[in-house]
Amino acid sequence: MSGFYPLNPNLDQVMQSDVEGVVFDLGFLAHFQISAANAVAADNDAVHATIDCSSDTKVEVTTGFANPAVPRNITATVACDTAANIKAVQVKVTGTNYLDEVITEDLPAFTDNTAGTVIGNKAFKTVTKVEIPAMDGAGVTVTIGFGDKLGLPKKLAHNTVLFAFLNNVKESTPPTVAVSATAIDGNTVDLNSALDGHVVDVYLIV
């Protein structure tokens, strides 16, 4: 976003210090709110229901996605009645970020012979494709969901998040914050408490 309205914190604005010739960059306190309806609990199959994997070829899925209400990190959950058929492969996710830029992420590898969930880091606004390499046998399924990491609509060079509230109660433990000065999808906030369908408020300096 460019221009002067709403207030553009990216303009080079400075203020005086008590020392001649030394100035401060002017920072602003920002309040970012995620509504209760959009701050629902993490869900392991909310983005795509059961995908049948293959034992001999990569599976690509490009339809049937339900995007999170706001940009969030993506998860993949693997299951099989025969655990030995689960292979330590990485699911590749393609979609878009807060700025509608195309992004990809290779999620952490599954654990060999073990059902479970792997958790991504990038904040996806949409998911358009999922690629799952071949497994070690038949009957393996994968679901795609979203986690508790909420995308921030600001590229941050440093963690400037001051505090967060869940359901109008200040979190006693600071949230976990990831930052990137170059990629909007690398900026996320993860509250210490699990999201549960209550409003989230984040205060940060921009």
PDB file of C-alpha atoms in Angstrom:
ATOM      1  CA  MET A   1       0.000   0.000   0.000  1.00  0.00           C
ATOM      2  CA  SER A   2       1.306   3.468  -0.859  1.00  0.00           C
ATOM      3  CA  GLY A   3       0.128   7.060  -0.579  1.00  0.00           C
ATOM      4  CA  PHE A   4      -0.551   9.119   2.507  1.00  0.00           C
ATOM      5  CA  TYR A   5      -3.966   7.869   3.681  1.00  0.00           C
ATOM      6  CA  PRO A   6      -4.438   5.849   5.743  1.00  0.00           C
ATOM      7  CA  LEU A   7      -1.272   6.835   7.616  1.00  0.00           C
ATOM      8  CA  ASN A   8       1.787   5.389   5.879  1.00  0.00           C
ATOM      9  CA  PRO A   9       4.406   4.366   8.486  1.00  0.00           C
ATOM     10  CA  ASN A  10       6.929   3.544   5.762  1.00  0.00           C
ATOM     11  CA  LEU A  11       7.635   7.202   4.992  1.00  0.00           C
ATOM     12  CA  ASP A  12      10.957   8.416   6.384  1.00  0.00           C
ATOM     13  CA  GLN A  13       9.693  10.284   9.420  1.00  0.00           C
ATOM     14  CA  VAL A  14      12.041  11.348  12.192  1.00  0.00           C
ATOM     15  CA  MET A  15      11.888  13.213  15.487  1.00  0.00           C
ATOM     16  CA  GLN A  16      14.419  15.101  17.554  1.00  0.00           C
ATOM     17  CA  SER A  17      16.488  13.624  20.347  1.00  0.00           C
ATOM     18  CA  ASP A  18      18.197  15.592  23.108  1.00  0.00           C
ATOM     19  CA  VAL A  19      21.465  15.508  21.154  1.00  0.00           C
ATOM     20  CA  GLU A  20      22.091  17.935  18.310  1.00  0.00           C
ATOM     21  CA  GLY A  21      22.222  16.139  14.974  1.00  0.00           C
ATOM     22  CA  VAL A  22      20.930  12.824  16.323  1.00  0.00           C
ATOM     23  CA  VAL A  23      17.379  11.886  15.401  1.00  0.00           C
ATOM     24  CA  PHE A  24      15.033   9.001  16.051  1.00  0.00           C
ATOM     25  CA  ASP A  25      13.039   7.187  13.416  1.00  0.00           C
ATOM     26  CA  LEU A  26       9.400   7.811  14.251  1.00  0.00           C
ATOM     27  CA  GLY A  27       7.532   4.625  15.167  1.00  0.00           C
ATOM     28  CA  PHE A  28       3.811   4.072  15.535  1.00  0.00           C
ATOM     29  CA  LEU A  29       1.782   1.847  17.826  1.00  0.00           C
ATOM     30  CA  ALA A  30      -0.409  -0.393  15.683  1.00  0.00           C
ATOM     31  CA  HIS A  31      -3.388  -2.490  16.771  1.00  0.00           C
ATOM     32  CA  PHE A  32      -4.204  -5.559  14.662  1.00  0.00           C
ATOM     33  CA  GLN A  33      -7.410  -7.459  15.423  1.00  0.00           C
ATOM     34  CA  ILE A  34      -8.601 -10.862  14.225  1.00  0.00           C
ATOM     35  CA  SER A  35     -12.315 -11.316  14.789  1.00  0.00           C
ATOM     36  CA  ALA A  36     -13.691 -14.221  16.792  1.00  0.00           C
ATOM     37  CA  ALA A  37     -15.186 -15.703  13.635  1.00  0.00           C
ATOM     38  CA  ASN A  38     -11.759 -15.711  11.987  1.00  0.00           C
ATOM     39  CA  ALA A  39      -9.716 -16.838  15.004  1.00  0.00           C
ATOM     40  CA  VAL A  40     -11.100 -20.364  15.088  1.00  0.00           C
ATOM     41  CA  ALA A  41      -9.185 -23.308  16.514  1.00  0.00           C
ATOM     42  CA  ALA A  42      -6.536 -25.071  14.459  1.00  0.00           C
ATOM     43  CA  ASP A  43      -8.085 -27.763  12.268  1.00  0.00           C
ATOM     44  CA  ASN A  44      -6.196 -30.647  10.667  1.00  0.00           C
ATOM     45  CA  ASP A  45      -8.553 -31.136   7.716  1.00  0.00           C
ATOM     46  CA  ALA A  46     -10.108 -27.702   7.231  1.00  0.00           C
ATOM     47  CA  VAL A  47      -8.203 -26.912   4.022  1.00  0.00           C
ATOM     48  CA  HIS A  48      -8.595 -30.278   2.279  1.00  0.00           C
ATOM     49  CA  ALA A  49     -10.246 -33.497   3.384  1.00  0.00           C
ATOM     50  CA  THR A  50      -8.691 -36.933   2.965  1.00  0.00           C
ATOM     51  CA  ILE A  51      -6.242 -37.321   0.079  1.00  0.00           C
ATOM     52  CA  ASP A  52      -5.356 -40.876  -0.959  1.00  0.00           C
ATOM     53  CA  CYS A  53      -1.623 -41.234  -1.431  1.00  0.00           C
ATOM     54  CA  SER A  54       0.180 -43.468  -3.912  1.00  0.00           C
ATOM     55  CA  SER A  55       2.828 -46.103  -3.297  1.00  0.00           C
ATOM     56  CA  ASP A  56       4.610 -45.488  -6.601  1.00  0.00           C
ATOM     57  CA  THR A  57       4.071 -41.916  -7.804  1.00  0.00           C
ATOM     58  CA  LYS A  58       3.653 -38.352  -6.583  1.00  0.00           C
ATOM     59  CA  VAL A  59       0.076 -37.200  -6.017  1.00  0.00           C
ATOM     60  CA  GLU A  60      -0.863 -33.660  -7.065  1.00  0.00           C
ATOM     61  CA  VAL A  61      -4.113 -32.063  -5.898  1.00  0.00           C
ATOM     62  CA  THR A  62      -5.384 -28.793  -7.390  1.00  0.00           C
ATOM     63  CA  THR A  63      -9.077 -28.793  -6.434  1.00  0.00           C
ATOM     64  CA  GLY A  64     -11.248 -29.134  -3.358  1.00  0.00           C
ATOM     65  CA  PHE A  65      -9.533 -26.566  -1.163  1.00  0.00           C
ATOM     66  CA  ALA A  66     -11.237 -24.447   1.507  1.00  0.00           C
ATOM     67  CA  ASN A  67      -9.040 -21.503   2.406  1.00  0.00           C
ATOM     68  CA  PRO A  68      -8.582 -20.193   5.956  1.00  0.00           C
ATOM     69  CA  ALA A  69     -10.597 -17.078   6.783  1.00  0.00           C
ATOM     70  CA  VAL A  70      -7.360 -15.156   7.357  1.00  0.00           C
ATOM     71  CA  PRO A  71      -3.768 -16.030   6.408  1.00  0.00           C
ATOM     72  CA  ARG A  72      -2.515 -18.865   8.610  1.00  0.00           C
ATOM     73  CA  ASN A  73       0.135 -21.559   8.569  1.00  0.00           C
ATOM     74  CA  ILE A  74      -0.625 -24.870   6.900  1.00  0.00           C
ATOM     75  CA  THR A  75      -0.474 -28.366   8.414  1.00  0.00           C
ATOM     76  CA  ALA A  76      -0.466 -31.878   6.953  1.00  0.00           C
ATOM     77  CA  THR A  77      -1.660 -34.952   8.832  1.00  0.00           C
ATOM     78  CA  VAL A  78      -0.757 -38.464   7.694  1.00  0.00           C
ATOM     79  CA  ALA A  79      -2.502 -41.679   8.721  1.00  0.00           C
ATOM     80  CA  CYS A  80      -2.565 -45.357   7.752  1.00  0.00           C
ATOM     81  CA  ASP A  81      -3.825 -48.608   9.257  1.00  0.00           C
ATOM     82  CA  THR A  82      -0.391 -50.031   8.428  1.00  0.00           C
ATOM     83  CA  ALA A  83       2.061 -47.559   9.932  1.00  0.00           C
ATOM     84  CA  ALA A  84       4.997 -49.137   8.080  1.00  0.00           C
ATOM     85  CA  ASN A  85       3.558 -47.744   4.835  1.00  0.00           C
ATOM     86  CA  ILE A  86       4.130 -44.149   5.969  1.00  0.00           C
ATOM     87  CA  LYS A  87       7.288 -42.657   4.494  1.00  0.00           C
ATOM     88  CA  ALA A  88       9.271 -39.629   5.664  1.00  0.00           C
ATOM     89  CA  VAL A  89       8.283 -37.430   2.724  1.00  0.00           C
ATOM     90  CA  GLN A  90       7.646 -33.695   2.574  1.00  0.00           C
ATOM     91  CA  VAL A  91       4.340 -32.273   1.387  1.00  0.00           C
ATOM     92  CA  LYS A  92       4.769 -29.264  -0.905  1.00  0.00           C
ATOM     93  CA  VAL A  93       2.120 -26.547  -0.622  1.00  0.00           C
ATOM     94  CA  THR A  94       1.509 -23.854  -3.240  1.00  0.00           C
ATOM     95  CA  GLY A  95      -0.808 -20.885  -2.790  1.00  0.00           C
ATOM     96  CA  THR A  96      -0.825 -17.155  -2.201  1.00  0.00           C
ATOM     97  CA  ASN A  97       0.077 -14.852   0.674  1.00  0.00           C
ATOM     98  CA  TYR A  98      -1.441 -11.697   2.174  1.00  0.00           C
ATOM     99  CA  LEU A  99      -0.272  -9.712  -0.886  1.00  0.00           C
ATOM    100  CA  ASP A 100      -1.713 -12.279  -3.329  1.00  0.00           C
ATOM    101  CA  GLU A 101       1.800 -13.313  -4.336  1.00  0.00           C
ATOM    102  CA  VAL A 102       2.360 -16.960  -5.282  1.00  0.00           C
ATOM    103  CA  ILE A 103       4.313 -18.803  -2.587  1.00  0.00           C
ATOM    104  CA  THR A 104       5.390 -22.379  -1.905  1.00  0.00           C
ATOM    105  CA  GLU A 105       6.457 -24.227   1.212  1.00  0.00           C
ATOM    106  CA  ASP A 106       7.913 -27.677   1.764  1.00  0.00           C
ATOM    107  CA  LEU A 107       6.417 -28.757   5.066  1.00  0.00           C
ATOM    108  CA  PRO A 108       8.584 -30.687   7.538  1.00  0.00           C
ATOM    109  CA  ALA A 109       8.980 -34.362   6.661  1.00  0.00           C
ATOM    110  CA  PHE A 110       6.663 -36.922   8.185  1.00  0.00           C
ATOM    111  CA  THR A 111       8.255 -39.441  10.548  1.00  0.00           C
ATOM    112  CA  ASP A 112       8.865 -42.868   9.015  1.00  0.00           C
ATOM    113  CA  ASN A 113       6.266 -45.457  10.004  1.00  0.00           C
ATOM    114  CA  THR A 114       4.436 -42.964  12.203  1.00  0.00           C
ATOM    115  CA  ALA A 115       1.078 -41.244  11.887  1.00  0.00           C
ATOM    116  CA  GLY A 116       1.066 -37.586  12.877  1.00  0.00           C
ATOM    117  CA  THR A 117       0.900 -33.930  11.954  1.00  0.00           C
ATOM    118  CA  VAL A 118       3.607 -31.636  10.581  1.00  0.00           C
ATOM    119  CA  ILE A 119       3.329 -27.876  10.955  1.00  0.00           C
ATOM    120  CA  GLY A 120       4.309 -25.224   8.424  1.00  0.00           C
ATOM    121  CA  ASN A 121       5.557 -21.713   9.076  1.00  0.00           C
ATOM    122  CA  LYS A 122       4.410 -19.499   6.197  1.00  0.00           C
ATOM    123  CA  ALA A 123       1.078 -17.662   6.340  1.00  0.00           C
ATOM    124  CA  PHE A 124      -1.089 -18.760   3.402  1.00  0.00           C
ATOM    125  CA  LYS A 125      -4.106 -16.747   2.298  1.00  0.00           C
ATOM    126  CA  THR A 126      -5.041 -19.422  -0.229  1.00  0.00           C
ATOM    127  CA  VAL A 127      -3.905 -22.930  -1.091  1.00  0.00           C
ATOM    128  CA  THR A 128      -4.010 -23.873  -4.765  1.00  0.00           C
ATOM    129  CA  LYS A 129      -1.938 -27.051  -4.987  1.00  0.00           C
ATOM    130  CA  VAL A 130      -0.601 -29.808  -2.756  1.00  0.00           C
ATOM    131  CA  GLU A 131       2.043 -32.323  -3.843  1.00  0.00           C
ATOM    132  CA  ILE A 132       2.624 -35.538  -1.887  1.00  0.00           C
ATOM    133  CA  PRO A 133       5.519 -37.846  -2.852  1.00  0.00           C
ATOM    134  CA  ALA A 134       5.000 -41.607  -3.056  1.00  0.00           C
ATOM    135  CA  MET A 135       4.642 -43.546   0.175  1.00  0.00           C
ATOM    136  CA  ASP A 136       6.060 -46.966   1.130  1.00  0.00           C
ATOM    137  CA  GLY A 137       2.783 -48.808   0.670  1.00  0.00           C
ATOM    138  CA  ALA A 138      -0.955 -48.618   0.111  1.00  0.00           C
ATOM    139  CA  GLY A 139      -3.659 -47.110   2.294  1.00  0.00           C
ATOM    140  CA  VAL A 140      -1.861 -43.938   3.357  1.00  0.00           C
ATOM    141  CA  THR A 141      -3.972 -40.777   3.561  1.00  0.00           C
ATOM    142  CA  VAL A 142      -3.141 -37.112   4.145  1.00  0.00           C
ATOM    143  CA  THR A 143      -5.359 -34.223   5.207  1.00  0.00           C
ATOM    144  CA  ILE A 144      -4.442 -30.542   4.923  1.00  0.00           C
ATOM    145  CA  GLY A 145      -5.380 -28.054   7.619  1.00  0.00           C
ATOM    146  CA  PHE A 146      -4.240 -24.857   9.294  1.00  0.00           C
ATOM    147  CA  GLY A 147      -2.458 -24.158  12.551  1.00  0.00           C
ATOM    148  CA  ASP A 148      -2.415 -21.408  15.172  1.00  0.00           C
ATOM    149  CA  LYS A 149       0.094 -19.101  13.468  1.00  0.00           C
ATOM    150  CA  LEU A 150      -1.662 -15.969  12.221  1.00  0.00           C
ATOM    151  CA  GLY A 151      -0.230 -13.916   9.382  1.00  0.00           C
ATOM    152  CA  LEU A 152       0.748 -10.333  10.128  1.00  0.00           C
ATOM    153  CA  PRO A 153      -0.024  -7.738   7.425  1.00  0.00           C
ATOM    154  CA  LYS A 154       3.349  -6.032   7.862  1.00  0.00           C
ATOM    155  CA  LYS A 155       6.917  -6.909   6.881  1.00  0.00           C
ATOM    156  CA  LEU A 156       9.003  -6.607  10.037  1.00  0.00           C
ATOM    157  CA  ALA A 157      12.782  -6.531  10.317  1.00  0.00           C
ATOM    158  CA  HIS A 158      12.558  -7.148  14.073  1.00  0.00           C
ATOM    159  CA  ASN A 159      10.041  -8.536  16.520  1.00  0.00           C
ATOM    160  CA  THR A 160       8.204  -5.382  17.579  1.00  0.00           C
ATOM    161  CA  VAL A 161       5.107  -7.132  18.952  1.00  0.00           C
ATOM    162  CA  LEU A 162       4.503  -5.788  22.447  1.00  0.00           C
ATOM    163  CA  PHE A 163       1.676  -8.005  23.678  1.00  0.00           C
ATOM    164  CA  ALA A 164      -1.421  -9.889  22.613  1.00  0.00           C
ATOM    165  CA  PHE A 165      -4.914 -10.465  23.976  1.00  0.00           C
ATOM    166  CA  LEU A 166      -7.197 -13.484  23.555  1.00  0.00           C
ATOM    167  CA  ASN A 167     -10.875 -12.911  24.333  1.00  0.00           C
ATOM    168  CA  ASN A 168      -9.914  -9.491  25.778  1.00  0.00           C
ATOM    169  CA  VAL A 169      -7.511 -11.071  28.286  1.00  0.00           C
ATOM    170  CA  LYS A 170      -3.819 -10.224  28.017  1.00  0.00           C
ATOM    171  CA  GLU A 171      -1.635 -13.259  27.389  1.00  0.00           C
ATOM    172  CA  SER A 172       0.716 -13.691  30.353  1.00  0.00           C
ATOM    173  CA  THR A 173       3.278 -15.377  28.090  1.00  0.00           C
ATOM    174  CA  PRO A 174       4.363 -13.322  25.074  1.00  0.00           C
ATOM    175  CA  PRO A 175       3.397 -14.717  21.672  1.00  0.00           C
ATOM    176  CA  THR A 176       5.930 -16.413  19.430  1.00  0.00           C
ATOM    177  CA  VAL A 177       6.648 -14.071  16.531  1.00  0.00           C
ATOM    178  CA  ALA A 178       8.381 -14.784  13.219  1.00  0.00           C
ATOM    179  CA  VAL A 179       9.561 -11.851  11.113  1.00  0.00           C
ATOM    180  CA  SER A 180      10.822 -11.179   7.604  1.00  0.00           C
ATOM    181  CA  ALA A 181      11.704  -7.816   6.098  1.00  0.00           C
ATOM    182  CA  THR A 182      11.299  -9.203   2.570  1.00  0.00           C
ATOM    183  CA  ALA A 183       8.449 -11.754   2.578  1.00  0.00           C
ATOM    184  CA  ILE A 184       5.033 -10.904   4.035  1.00  0.00           C
ATOM    185  CA  ASP A 185       4.251 -14.611   4.532  1.00  0.00           C
ATOM    186  CA  GLY A 186       7.228 -14.914   6.880  1.00  0.00           C
ATOM    187  CA  ASN A 187       5.593 -12.615   9.441  1.00  0.00           C
ATOM    188  CA  THR A 188       3.395 -14.519  11.874  1.00  0.00           C
ATOM    189  CA  VAL A 189       2.210 -14.366  15.462  1.00  0.00           C
ATOM    190  CA  ASP A 190       1.453 -17.487  17.499  1.00  0.00           C
ATOM    191  CA  LEU A 191      -0.281 -16.881  20.815  1.00  0.00           C
ATOM    192  CA  ASN A 192       0.768 -18.982  23.794  1.00  0.00           C
ATOM    193  CA  SER A 193      -2.871 -20.000  24.227  1.00  0.00           C
ATOM    194  CA  ALA A 194      -4.532 -22.088  21.548  1.00  0.00           C
ATOM    195  CA  LEU A 195      -6.975 -20.175  19.372  1.00  0.00           C
ATOM    196  CA  ASP A 196     -10.550 -21.084  20.233  1.00  0.00           C
ATOM    197  CA  GLY A 197     -12.930 -18.855  18.320  1.00  0.00           C
ATOM    198  CA  HIS A 198     -12.443 -15.741  20.452  1.00  0.00           C
ATOM    199  CA  VAL A 199     -11.219 -12.346  19.302  1.00  0.00           C
ATOM    200  CA  VAL A 200      -7.450 -11.801  19.088  1.00  0.00           C
ATOM    201  CA  ASP A 201      -5.782  -8.397  19.511  1.00  0.00           C
ATOM    202  CA  VAL A 202      -2.110  -7.813  18.733  1.00  0.00           C
ATOM    203  CA  TYR A 203      -0.248  -4.592  19.533  1.00  0.00           C
ATOM    204  CA  LEU A 204       3.019  -3.842  17.757  1.00  0.00           C
ATOM    205  CA  ILE A 205       5.302  -0.994  16.735  1.00  0.00           C
ATOM    206  CA  VAL A 206       5.532  -0.296  12.997  1.00  0.00           C
TER     207      VAL A 206
END
